[in-house]
mmCIF file of C-alpha atoms in Angstrom:
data_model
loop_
_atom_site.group_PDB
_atom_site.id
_atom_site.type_symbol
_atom_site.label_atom_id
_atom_site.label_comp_id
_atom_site.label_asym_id
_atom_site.label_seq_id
_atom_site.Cartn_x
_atom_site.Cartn_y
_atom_site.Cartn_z
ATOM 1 C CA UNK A 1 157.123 64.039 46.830
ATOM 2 C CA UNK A 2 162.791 58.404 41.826
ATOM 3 C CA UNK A 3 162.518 54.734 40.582
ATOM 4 C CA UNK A 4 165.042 52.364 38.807
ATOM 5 C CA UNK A 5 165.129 54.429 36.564
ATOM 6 C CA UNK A 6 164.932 56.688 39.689
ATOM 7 C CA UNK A 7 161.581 58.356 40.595
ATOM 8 C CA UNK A 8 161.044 60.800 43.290
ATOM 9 C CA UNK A 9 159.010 61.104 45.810
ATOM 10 C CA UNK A 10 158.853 64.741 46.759
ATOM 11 C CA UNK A 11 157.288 65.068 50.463
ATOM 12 C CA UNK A 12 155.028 67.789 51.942
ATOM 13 C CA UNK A 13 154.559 68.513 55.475
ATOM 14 C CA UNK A 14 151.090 70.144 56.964
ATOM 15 C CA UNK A 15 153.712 71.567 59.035
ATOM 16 C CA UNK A 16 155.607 73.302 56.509
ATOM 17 C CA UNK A 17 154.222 76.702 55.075
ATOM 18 C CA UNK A 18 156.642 76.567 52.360
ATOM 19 C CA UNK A 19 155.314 74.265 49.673
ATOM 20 C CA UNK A 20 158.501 75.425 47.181
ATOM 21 C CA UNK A 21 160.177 71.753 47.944
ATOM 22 C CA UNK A 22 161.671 69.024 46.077
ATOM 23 C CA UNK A 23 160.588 65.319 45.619
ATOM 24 C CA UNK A 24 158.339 65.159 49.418
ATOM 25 C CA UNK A 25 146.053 66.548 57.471
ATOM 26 C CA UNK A 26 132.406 58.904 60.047
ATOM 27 C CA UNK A 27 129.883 58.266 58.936
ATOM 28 C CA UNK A 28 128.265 57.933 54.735
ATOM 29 C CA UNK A 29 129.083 55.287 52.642
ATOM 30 C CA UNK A 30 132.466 54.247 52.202
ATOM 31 C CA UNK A 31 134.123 53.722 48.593
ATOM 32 C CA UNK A 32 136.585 50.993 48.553
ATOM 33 C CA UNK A 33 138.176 52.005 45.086
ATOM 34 C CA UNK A 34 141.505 50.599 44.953
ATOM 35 C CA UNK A 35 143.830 53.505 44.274
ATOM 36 C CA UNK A 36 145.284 53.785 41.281
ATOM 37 C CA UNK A 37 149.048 52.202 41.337
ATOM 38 C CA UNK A 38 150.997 50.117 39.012
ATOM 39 C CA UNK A 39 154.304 48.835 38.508
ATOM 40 C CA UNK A 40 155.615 48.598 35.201
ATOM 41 C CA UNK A 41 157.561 45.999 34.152
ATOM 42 C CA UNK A 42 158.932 45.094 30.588
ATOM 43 C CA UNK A 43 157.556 41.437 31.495
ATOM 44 C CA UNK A 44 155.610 39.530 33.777
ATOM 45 C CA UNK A 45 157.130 39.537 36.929
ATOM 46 C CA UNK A 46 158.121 41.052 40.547
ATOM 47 C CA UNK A 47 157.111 44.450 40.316
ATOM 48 C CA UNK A 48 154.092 43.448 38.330
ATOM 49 C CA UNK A 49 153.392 41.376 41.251
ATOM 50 C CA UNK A 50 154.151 44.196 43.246
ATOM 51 C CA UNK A 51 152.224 46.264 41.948
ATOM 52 C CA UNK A 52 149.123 43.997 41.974
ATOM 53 C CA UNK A 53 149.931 43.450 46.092
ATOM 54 C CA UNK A 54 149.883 46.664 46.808
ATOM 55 C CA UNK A 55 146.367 47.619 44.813
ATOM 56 C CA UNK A 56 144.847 45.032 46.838
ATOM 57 C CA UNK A 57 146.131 46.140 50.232
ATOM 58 C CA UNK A 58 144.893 49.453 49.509
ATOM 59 C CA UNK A 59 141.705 48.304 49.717
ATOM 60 C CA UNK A 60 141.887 47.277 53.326
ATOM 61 C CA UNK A 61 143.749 50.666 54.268
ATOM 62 C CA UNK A 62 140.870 52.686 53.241
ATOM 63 C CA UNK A 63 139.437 52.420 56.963
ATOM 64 C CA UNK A 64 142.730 54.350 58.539
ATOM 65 C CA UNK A 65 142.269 56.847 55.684
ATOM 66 C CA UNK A 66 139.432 58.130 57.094
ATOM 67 C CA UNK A 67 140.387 57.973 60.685
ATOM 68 C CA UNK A 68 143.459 59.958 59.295
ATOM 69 C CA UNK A 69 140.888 62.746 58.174
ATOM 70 C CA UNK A 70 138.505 63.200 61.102
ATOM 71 C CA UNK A 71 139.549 66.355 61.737
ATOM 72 C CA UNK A 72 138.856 67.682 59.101
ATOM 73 C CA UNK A 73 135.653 65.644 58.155
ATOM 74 C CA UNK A 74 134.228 67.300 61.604
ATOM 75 C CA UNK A 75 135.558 70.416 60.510
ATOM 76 C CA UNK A 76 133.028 70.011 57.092
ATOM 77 C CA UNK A 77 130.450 69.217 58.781
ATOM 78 C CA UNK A 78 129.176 71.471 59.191
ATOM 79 C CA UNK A 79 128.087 71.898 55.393
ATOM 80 C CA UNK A 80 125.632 68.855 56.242
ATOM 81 C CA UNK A 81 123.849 71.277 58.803
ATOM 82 C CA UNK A 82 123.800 73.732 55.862
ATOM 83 C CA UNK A 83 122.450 72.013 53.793
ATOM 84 C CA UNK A 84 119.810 69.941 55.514
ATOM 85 C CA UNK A 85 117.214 72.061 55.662
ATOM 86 C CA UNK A 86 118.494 74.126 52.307
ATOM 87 C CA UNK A 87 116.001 76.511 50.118
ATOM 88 C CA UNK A 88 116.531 78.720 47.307
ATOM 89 C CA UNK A 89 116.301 81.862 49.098
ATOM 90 C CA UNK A 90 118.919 80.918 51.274
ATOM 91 C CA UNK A 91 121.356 80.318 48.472
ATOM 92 C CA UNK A 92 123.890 83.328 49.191
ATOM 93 C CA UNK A 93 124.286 82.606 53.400
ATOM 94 C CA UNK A 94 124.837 78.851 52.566
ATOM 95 C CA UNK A 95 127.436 79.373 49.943
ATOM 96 C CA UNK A 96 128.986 82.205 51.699
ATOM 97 C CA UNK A 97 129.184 79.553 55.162
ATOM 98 C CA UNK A 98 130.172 76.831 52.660
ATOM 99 C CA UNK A 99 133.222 79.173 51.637
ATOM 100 C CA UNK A 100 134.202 79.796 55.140
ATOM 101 C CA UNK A 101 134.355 76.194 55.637
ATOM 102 C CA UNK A 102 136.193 75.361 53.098
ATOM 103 C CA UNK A 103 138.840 78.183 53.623
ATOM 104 C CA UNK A 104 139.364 76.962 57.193
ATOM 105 C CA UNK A 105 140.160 73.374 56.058
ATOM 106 C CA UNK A 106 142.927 75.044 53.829
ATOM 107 C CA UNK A 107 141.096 74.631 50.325
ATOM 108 C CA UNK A 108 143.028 77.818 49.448
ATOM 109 C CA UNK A 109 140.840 81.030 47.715
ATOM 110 C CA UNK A 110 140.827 80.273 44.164
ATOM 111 C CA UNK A 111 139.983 76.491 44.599
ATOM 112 C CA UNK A 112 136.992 77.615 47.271
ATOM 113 C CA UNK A 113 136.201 80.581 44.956
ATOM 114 C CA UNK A 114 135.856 78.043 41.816
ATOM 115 C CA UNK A 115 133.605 75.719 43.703
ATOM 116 C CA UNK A 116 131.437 77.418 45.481
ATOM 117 C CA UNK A 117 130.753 80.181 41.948
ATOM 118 C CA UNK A 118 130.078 76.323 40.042
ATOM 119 C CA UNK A 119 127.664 75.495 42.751
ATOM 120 C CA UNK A 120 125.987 79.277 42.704
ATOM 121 C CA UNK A 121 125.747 78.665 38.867
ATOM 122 C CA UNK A 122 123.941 75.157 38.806
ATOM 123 C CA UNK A 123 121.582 76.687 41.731
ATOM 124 C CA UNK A 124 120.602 79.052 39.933
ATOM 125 C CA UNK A 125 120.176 77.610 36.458
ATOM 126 C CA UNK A 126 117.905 75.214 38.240
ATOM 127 C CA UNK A 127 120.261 72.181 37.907
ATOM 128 C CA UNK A 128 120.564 71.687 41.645
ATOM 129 C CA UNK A 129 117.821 71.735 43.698
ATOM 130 C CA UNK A 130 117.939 69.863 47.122
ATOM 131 C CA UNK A 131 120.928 70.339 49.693
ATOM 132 C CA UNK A 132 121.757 66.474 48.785
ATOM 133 C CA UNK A 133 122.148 67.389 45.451
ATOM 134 C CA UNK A 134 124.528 70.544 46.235
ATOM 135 C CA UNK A 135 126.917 67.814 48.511
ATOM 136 C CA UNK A 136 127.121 66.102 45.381
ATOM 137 C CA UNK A 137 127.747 68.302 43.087
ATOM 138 C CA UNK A 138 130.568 69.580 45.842
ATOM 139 C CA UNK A 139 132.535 66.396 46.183
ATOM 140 C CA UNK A 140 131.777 65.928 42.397
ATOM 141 C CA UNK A 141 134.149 68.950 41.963
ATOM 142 C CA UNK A 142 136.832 68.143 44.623
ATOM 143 C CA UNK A 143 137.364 64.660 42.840
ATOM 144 C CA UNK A 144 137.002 65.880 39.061
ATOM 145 C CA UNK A 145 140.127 68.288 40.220
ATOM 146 C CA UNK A 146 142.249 65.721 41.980
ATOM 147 C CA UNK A 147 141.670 63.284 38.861
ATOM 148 C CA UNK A 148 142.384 66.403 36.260
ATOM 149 C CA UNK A 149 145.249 67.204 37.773
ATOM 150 C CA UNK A 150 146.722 64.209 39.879
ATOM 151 C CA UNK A 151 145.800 61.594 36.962
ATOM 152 C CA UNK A 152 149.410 60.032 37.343
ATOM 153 C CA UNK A 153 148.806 59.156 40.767
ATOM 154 C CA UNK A 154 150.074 55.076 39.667
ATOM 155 C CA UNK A 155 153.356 54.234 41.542
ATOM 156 C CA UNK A 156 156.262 52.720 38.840
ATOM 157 C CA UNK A 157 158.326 50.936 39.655
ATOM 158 C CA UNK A 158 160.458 51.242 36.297
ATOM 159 C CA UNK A 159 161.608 48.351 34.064
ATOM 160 C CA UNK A 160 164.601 47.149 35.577
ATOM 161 C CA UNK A 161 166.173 46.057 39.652
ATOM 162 C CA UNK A 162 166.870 48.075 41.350
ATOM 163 C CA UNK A 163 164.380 50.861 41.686
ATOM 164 C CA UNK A 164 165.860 53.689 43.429
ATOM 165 C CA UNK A 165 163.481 56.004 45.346
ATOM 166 C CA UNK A 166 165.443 59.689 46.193
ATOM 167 C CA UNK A 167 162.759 61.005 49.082
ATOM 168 C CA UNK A 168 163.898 65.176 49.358
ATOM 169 C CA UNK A 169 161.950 67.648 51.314
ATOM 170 C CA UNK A 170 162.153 70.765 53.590
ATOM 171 C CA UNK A 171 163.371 69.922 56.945
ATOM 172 C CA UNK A 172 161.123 68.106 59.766
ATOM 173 C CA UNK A 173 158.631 67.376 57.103
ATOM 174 C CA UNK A 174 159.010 63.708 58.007
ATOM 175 C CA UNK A 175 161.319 62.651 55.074
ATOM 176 C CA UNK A 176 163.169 59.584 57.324
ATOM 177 C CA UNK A 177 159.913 58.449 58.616
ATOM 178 C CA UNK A 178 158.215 58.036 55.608
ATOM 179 C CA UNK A 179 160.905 56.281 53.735
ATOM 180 C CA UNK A 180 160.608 53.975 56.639
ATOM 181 C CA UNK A 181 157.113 53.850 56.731
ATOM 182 C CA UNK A 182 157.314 52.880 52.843
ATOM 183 C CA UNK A 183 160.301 50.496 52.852
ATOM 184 C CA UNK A 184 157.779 48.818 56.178
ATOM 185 C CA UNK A 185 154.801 48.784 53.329
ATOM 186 C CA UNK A 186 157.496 47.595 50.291
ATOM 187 C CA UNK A 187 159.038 44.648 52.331
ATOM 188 C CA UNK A 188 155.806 43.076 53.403
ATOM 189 C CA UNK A 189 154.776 42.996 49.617
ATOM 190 C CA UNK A 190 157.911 40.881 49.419
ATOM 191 C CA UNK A 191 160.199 43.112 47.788
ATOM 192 C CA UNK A 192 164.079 42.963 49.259
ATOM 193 C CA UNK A 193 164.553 46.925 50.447
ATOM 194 C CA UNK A 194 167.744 48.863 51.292
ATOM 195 C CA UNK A 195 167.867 52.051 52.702
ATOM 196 C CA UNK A 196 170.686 54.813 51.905
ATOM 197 C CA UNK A 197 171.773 56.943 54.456
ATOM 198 C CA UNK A 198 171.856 60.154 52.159
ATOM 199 C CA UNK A 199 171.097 62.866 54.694
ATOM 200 C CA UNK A 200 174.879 63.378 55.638
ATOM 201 C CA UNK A 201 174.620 67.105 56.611
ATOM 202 C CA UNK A 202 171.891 66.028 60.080
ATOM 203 C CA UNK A 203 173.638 64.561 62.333
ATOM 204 C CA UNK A 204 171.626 62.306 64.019
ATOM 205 C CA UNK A 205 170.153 61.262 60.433
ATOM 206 C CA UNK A 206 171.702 57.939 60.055
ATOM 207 C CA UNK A 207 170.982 56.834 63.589
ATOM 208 C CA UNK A 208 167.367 57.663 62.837
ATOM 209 C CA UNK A 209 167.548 55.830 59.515
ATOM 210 C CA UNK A 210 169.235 52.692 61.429
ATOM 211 C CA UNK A 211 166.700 52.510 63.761
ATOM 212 C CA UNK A 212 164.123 52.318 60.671
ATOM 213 C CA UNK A 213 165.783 49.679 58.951
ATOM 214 C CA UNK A 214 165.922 47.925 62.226
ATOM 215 C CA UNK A 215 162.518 48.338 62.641
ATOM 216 C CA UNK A 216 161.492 46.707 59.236
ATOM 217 C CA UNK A 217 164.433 44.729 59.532
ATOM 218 C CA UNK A 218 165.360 45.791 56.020
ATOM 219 C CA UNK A 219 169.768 46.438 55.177
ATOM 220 C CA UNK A 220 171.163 49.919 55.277
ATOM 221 C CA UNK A 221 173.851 51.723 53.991
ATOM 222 C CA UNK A 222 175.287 54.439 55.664
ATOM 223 C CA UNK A 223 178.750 56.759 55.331
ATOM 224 C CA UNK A 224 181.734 54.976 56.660
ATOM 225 C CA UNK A 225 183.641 58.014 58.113
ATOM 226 C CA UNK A 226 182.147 61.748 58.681
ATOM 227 C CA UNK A 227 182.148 64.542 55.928
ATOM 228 C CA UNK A 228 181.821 61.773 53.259
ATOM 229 C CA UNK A 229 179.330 63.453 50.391
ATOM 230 C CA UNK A 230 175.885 62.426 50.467
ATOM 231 C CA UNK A 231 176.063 61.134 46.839
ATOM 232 C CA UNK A 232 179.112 58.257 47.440
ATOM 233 C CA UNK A 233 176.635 57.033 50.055
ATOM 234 C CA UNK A 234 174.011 56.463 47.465
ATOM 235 C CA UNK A 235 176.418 55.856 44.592
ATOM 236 C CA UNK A 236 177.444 53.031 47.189
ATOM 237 C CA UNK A 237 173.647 51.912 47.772
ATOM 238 C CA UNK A 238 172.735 51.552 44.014
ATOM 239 C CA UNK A 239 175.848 49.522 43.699
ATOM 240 C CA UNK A 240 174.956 47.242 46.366
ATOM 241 C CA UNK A 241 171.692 47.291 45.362
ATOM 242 C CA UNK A 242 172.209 45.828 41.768
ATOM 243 C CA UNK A 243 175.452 43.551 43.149
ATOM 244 C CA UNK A 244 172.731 42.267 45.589
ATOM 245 C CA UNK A 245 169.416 41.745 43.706
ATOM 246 C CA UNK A 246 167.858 44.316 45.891
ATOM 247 C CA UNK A 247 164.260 45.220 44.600
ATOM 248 C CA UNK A 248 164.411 48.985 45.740
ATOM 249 C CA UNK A 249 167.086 51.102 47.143
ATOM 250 C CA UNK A 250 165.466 53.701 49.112
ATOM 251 C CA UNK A 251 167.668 57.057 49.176
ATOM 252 C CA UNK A 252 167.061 59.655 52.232
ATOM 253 C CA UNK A 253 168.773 62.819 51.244
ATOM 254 C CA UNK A 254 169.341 66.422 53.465
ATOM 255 C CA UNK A 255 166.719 68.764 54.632
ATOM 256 C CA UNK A 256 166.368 71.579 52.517
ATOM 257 C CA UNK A 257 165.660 74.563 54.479
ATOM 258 C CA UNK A 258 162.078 76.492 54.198
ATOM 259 C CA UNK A 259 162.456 79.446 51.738
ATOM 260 C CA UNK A 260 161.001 81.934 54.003
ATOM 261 C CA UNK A 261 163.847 81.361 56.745
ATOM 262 C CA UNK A 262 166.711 83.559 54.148
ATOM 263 C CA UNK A 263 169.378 80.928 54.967
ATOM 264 C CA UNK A 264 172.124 80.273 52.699
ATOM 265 C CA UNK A 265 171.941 76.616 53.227
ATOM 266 C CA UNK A 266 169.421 75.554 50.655
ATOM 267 C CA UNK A 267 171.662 76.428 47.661
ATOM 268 C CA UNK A 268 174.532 74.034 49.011
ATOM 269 C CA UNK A 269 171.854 71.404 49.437
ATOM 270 C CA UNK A 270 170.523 71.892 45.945
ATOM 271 C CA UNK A 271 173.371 71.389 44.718
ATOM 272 C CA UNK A 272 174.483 68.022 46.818
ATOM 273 C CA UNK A 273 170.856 66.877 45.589
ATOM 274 C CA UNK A 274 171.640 67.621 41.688
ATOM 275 C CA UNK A 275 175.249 65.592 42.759
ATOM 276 C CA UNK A 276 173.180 62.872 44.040
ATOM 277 C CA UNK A 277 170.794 62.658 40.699
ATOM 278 C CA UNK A 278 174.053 62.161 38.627
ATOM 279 C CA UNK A 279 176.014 60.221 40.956
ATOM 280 C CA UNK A 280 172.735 57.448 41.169
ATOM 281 C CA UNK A 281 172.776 58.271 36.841
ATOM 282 C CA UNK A 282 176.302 56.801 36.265
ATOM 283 C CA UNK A 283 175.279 53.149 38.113
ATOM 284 C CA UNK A 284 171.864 53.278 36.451
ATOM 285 C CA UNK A 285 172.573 54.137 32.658
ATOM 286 C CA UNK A 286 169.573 56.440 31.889
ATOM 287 C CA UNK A 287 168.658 57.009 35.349
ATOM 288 C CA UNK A 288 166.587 59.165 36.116
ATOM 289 C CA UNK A 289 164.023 58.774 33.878
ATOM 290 C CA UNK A 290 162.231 62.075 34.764
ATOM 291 C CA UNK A 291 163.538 65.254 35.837
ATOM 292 C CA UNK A 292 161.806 66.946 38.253
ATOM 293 C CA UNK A 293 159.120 65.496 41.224
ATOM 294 C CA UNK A 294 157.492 63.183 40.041
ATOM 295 C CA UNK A 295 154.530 62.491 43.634
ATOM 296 C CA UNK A 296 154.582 63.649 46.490
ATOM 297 C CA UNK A 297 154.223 62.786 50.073
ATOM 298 C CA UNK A 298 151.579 64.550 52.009
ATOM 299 C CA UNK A 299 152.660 64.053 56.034
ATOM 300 C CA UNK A 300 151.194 64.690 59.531
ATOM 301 C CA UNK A 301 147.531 65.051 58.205
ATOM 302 C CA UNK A 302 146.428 63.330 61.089
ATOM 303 C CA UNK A 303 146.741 65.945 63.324
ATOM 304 C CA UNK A 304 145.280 68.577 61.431
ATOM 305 C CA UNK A 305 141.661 70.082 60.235
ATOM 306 C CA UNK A 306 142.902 71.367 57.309
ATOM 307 C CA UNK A 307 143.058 68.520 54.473
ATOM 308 C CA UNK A 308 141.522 70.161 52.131
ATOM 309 C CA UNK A 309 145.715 71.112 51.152
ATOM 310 C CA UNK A 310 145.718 68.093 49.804
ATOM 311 C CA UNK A 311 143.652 69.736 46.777
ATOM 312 C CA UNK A 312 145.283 73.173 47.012
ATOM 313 C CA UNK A 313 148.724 71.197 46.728
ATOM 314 C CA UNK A 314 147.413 69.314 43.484
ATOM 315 C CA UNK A 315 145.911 72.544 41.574
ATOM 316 C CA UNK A 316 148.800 74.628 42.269
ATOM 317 C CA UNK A 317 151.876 71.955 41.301
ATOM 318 C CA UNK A 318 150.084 69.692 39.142
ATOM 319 C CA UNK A 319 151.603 66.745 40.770
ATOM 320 C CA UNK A 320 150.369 63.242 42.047
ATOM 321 C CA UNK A 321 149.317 62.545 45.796
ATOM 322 C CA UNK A 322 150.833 58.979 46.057
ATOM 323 C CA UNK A 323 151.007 58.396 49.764
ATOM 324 C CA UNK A 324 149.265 60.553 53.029
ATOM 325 C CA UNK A 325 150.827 60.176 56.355
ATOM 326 C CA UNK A 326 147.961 59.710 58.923
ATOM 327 C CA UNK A 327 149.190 58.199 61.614
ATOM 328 C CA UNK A 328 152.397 57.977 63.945
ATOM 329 C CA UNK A 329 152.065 54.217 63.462
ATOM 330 C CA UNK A 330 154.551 52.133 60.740
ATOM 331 C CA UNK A 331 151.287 51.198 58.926
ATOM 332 C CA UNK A 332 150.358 54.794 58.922
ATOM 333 C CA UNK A 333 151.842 55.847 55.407
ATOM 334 C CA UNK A 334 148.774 55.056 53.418
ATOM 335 C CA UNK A 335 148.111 55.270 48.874
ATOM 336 C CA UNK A 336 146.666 58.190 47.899
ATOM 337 C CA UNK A 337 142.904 57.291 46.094
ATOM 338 C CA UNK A 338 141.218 60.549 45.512
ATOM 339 C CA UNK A 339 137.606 59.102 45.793
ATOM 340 C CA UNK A 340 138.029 57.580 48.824
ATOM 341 C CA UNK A 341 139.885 60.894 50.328
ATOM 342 C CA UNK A 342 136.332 62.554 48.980
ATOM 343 C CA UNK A 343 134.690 60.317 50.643
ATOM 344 C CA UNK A 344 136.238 60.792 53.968
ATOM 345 C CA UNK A 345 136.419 64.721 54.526
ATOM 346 C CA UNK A 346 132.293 64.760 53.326
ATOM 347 C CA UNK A 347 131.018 61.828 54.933
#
């Protein structure tokens, strides 16, 4: 899991088994690509600047990126064990293993079946012929598919303050602590952040929120009295925010519920999210520019050997990784470069 002209962030949670949600788990060489994110600006200025800070911390955040993963780099390792001592007439065991592997670190079947009937292919058509060159020719295909299909990973920023950010996602995926874990990354690029307490039907979801902008030490808005809708508390935000010469207003909205669960609840909050998208629309003119999610955030990766959702996720929506939770700490929401996540679950 939008920007001034809003964008949205739409947030996934290893968590979650639903992935039906709205904007929002060593040793080799190490790529230090910096991942691909831009802010566009009709001139020189702050969010080109922006922009430019935030490709260049990337760079140094690589590091916790693959910390973030080493579950489910030692889960693949065992491919290397595979592969070291690899001959022809072991092809069929080693792919089948190689299958398994990938399966267990949540590739999904019809990425894993792709992959592994590519590799067969090459084997066999002589193309591949040492268990280095098979690795290769593996990560080869993880990244051409996360390019392919995530090629809009850049973060923009729109043309105009403020950019507005609506974060939306199932419940307990980690929408709050993300948005505070980005306004955290945001503010110490220099940009002037305000949060919006837009998650009115959770109780406890403002005091969360407060303690976030505390935290950064970034402003807040959050309902004045209870039962106030969620979109006069971000109607009030953008207001502020333009009034104010905030950079971006960052918009926490209600937990949708998971599909599976056969509540009633997520068509109430569907509609208080389409309520918020207008109610945002009519202080930004034009706002939002897209309809739809436009990234997502992948959380609580950390904890789990099964990364390789981050490419099932991609093939099946079509939609940009732009950030990876890997960590509990503030610094732990990290961009999303698809070599360097490669790099990290096959070192």
């Amino acid at each position: 899991m939008g920007m001034a002209t809003p964008v949205h962030l739409s947030l996934l949670s290893k968590t979650s088994p639903s992935h039906l949600v709205l904007a929002f788990p060593g040793t080799g060489s190490i790529s230090h690509k910096t991942a691909r994110f831009k802010c566009l600006a009709s001139q020189s200025g702050f969010f080109t600047r922006l922009g430019r800070l935030i490709k260049e911390k990337a760079r140094s955040d690589v590091e916790k990126i693959f910390s973030g993963f080493s579950k489910t780099r030692d889960n693949l390792a065992v491919i290397d064990e595979l592969l070291l001592y690899w001959n022809l007439a072991d092809t069929d065991r080693v792919l089948d293993e190689l299958e398994e592997a990938l399966l267990a670190s949540d590739f999904g079947p019809r990425i894993t079946i792709k992959i592994v009937e590519s590799l067969r292919e090459d084997i066999l058509a002589g193309k591949l012929k040492s268990g280095s060159e098979i690795k290769d020719a593996l990560k080869r295909s993880v990244l051409e598919l996360l390019i392919k299909k995530g090629n809009k990973a850049d973060l923009q920023l729109g043309f105009r303050k403020p950019a507005v950010i609506m974060i939306v996602g199932v419940n307990g995926g980690g929408k709050t602590t993300s948005l505070g874990k980005l306004a955290y990354r945001l503010k110490n690029e220099g940009a002037k952040i305000l949060m919006a307490a837009g998650d009115t039907f959770r109780a406890a979801a403002s005091d969360q929120l407060e303690i976030w902008a505390e935290r950064t030490g970034c402003d807040i808005v959050v309902a004045e009295k209870e039962k106030i809708k969620a979109s006069s508390v971000l109607s009030q935000a953008v207001k502020r925010g333009k009034e104010q010469g905030f950079d971006v207003v960052l918009c926490d909205t209600s937990g949708l519920v998971p599909i599976f669960s056969g509540l009633h609840t997520n068509y109430s909050l569907m509609e208080e999210l389409i309520a918020c998208k207008k109610a945002v629309g009519k202080v930004v003119p034009g706002a939002p520019n897209v309809v739809g999610i436009t990234g997502l955030i992948l959380t609580k990766l950390d904890g789990s050997a099964r990364g390789g959702c981050v490419v099932s996720v991609v093939d099946e929506l079509g939609i940009p990784v732009k950030f990876v939770g890997v960590g509990e700490g503030v610094e732990d929401l990290q961009p999303f470069d698809a070599e360097a996540f490669v790099n990290a679950i096959f070192s």
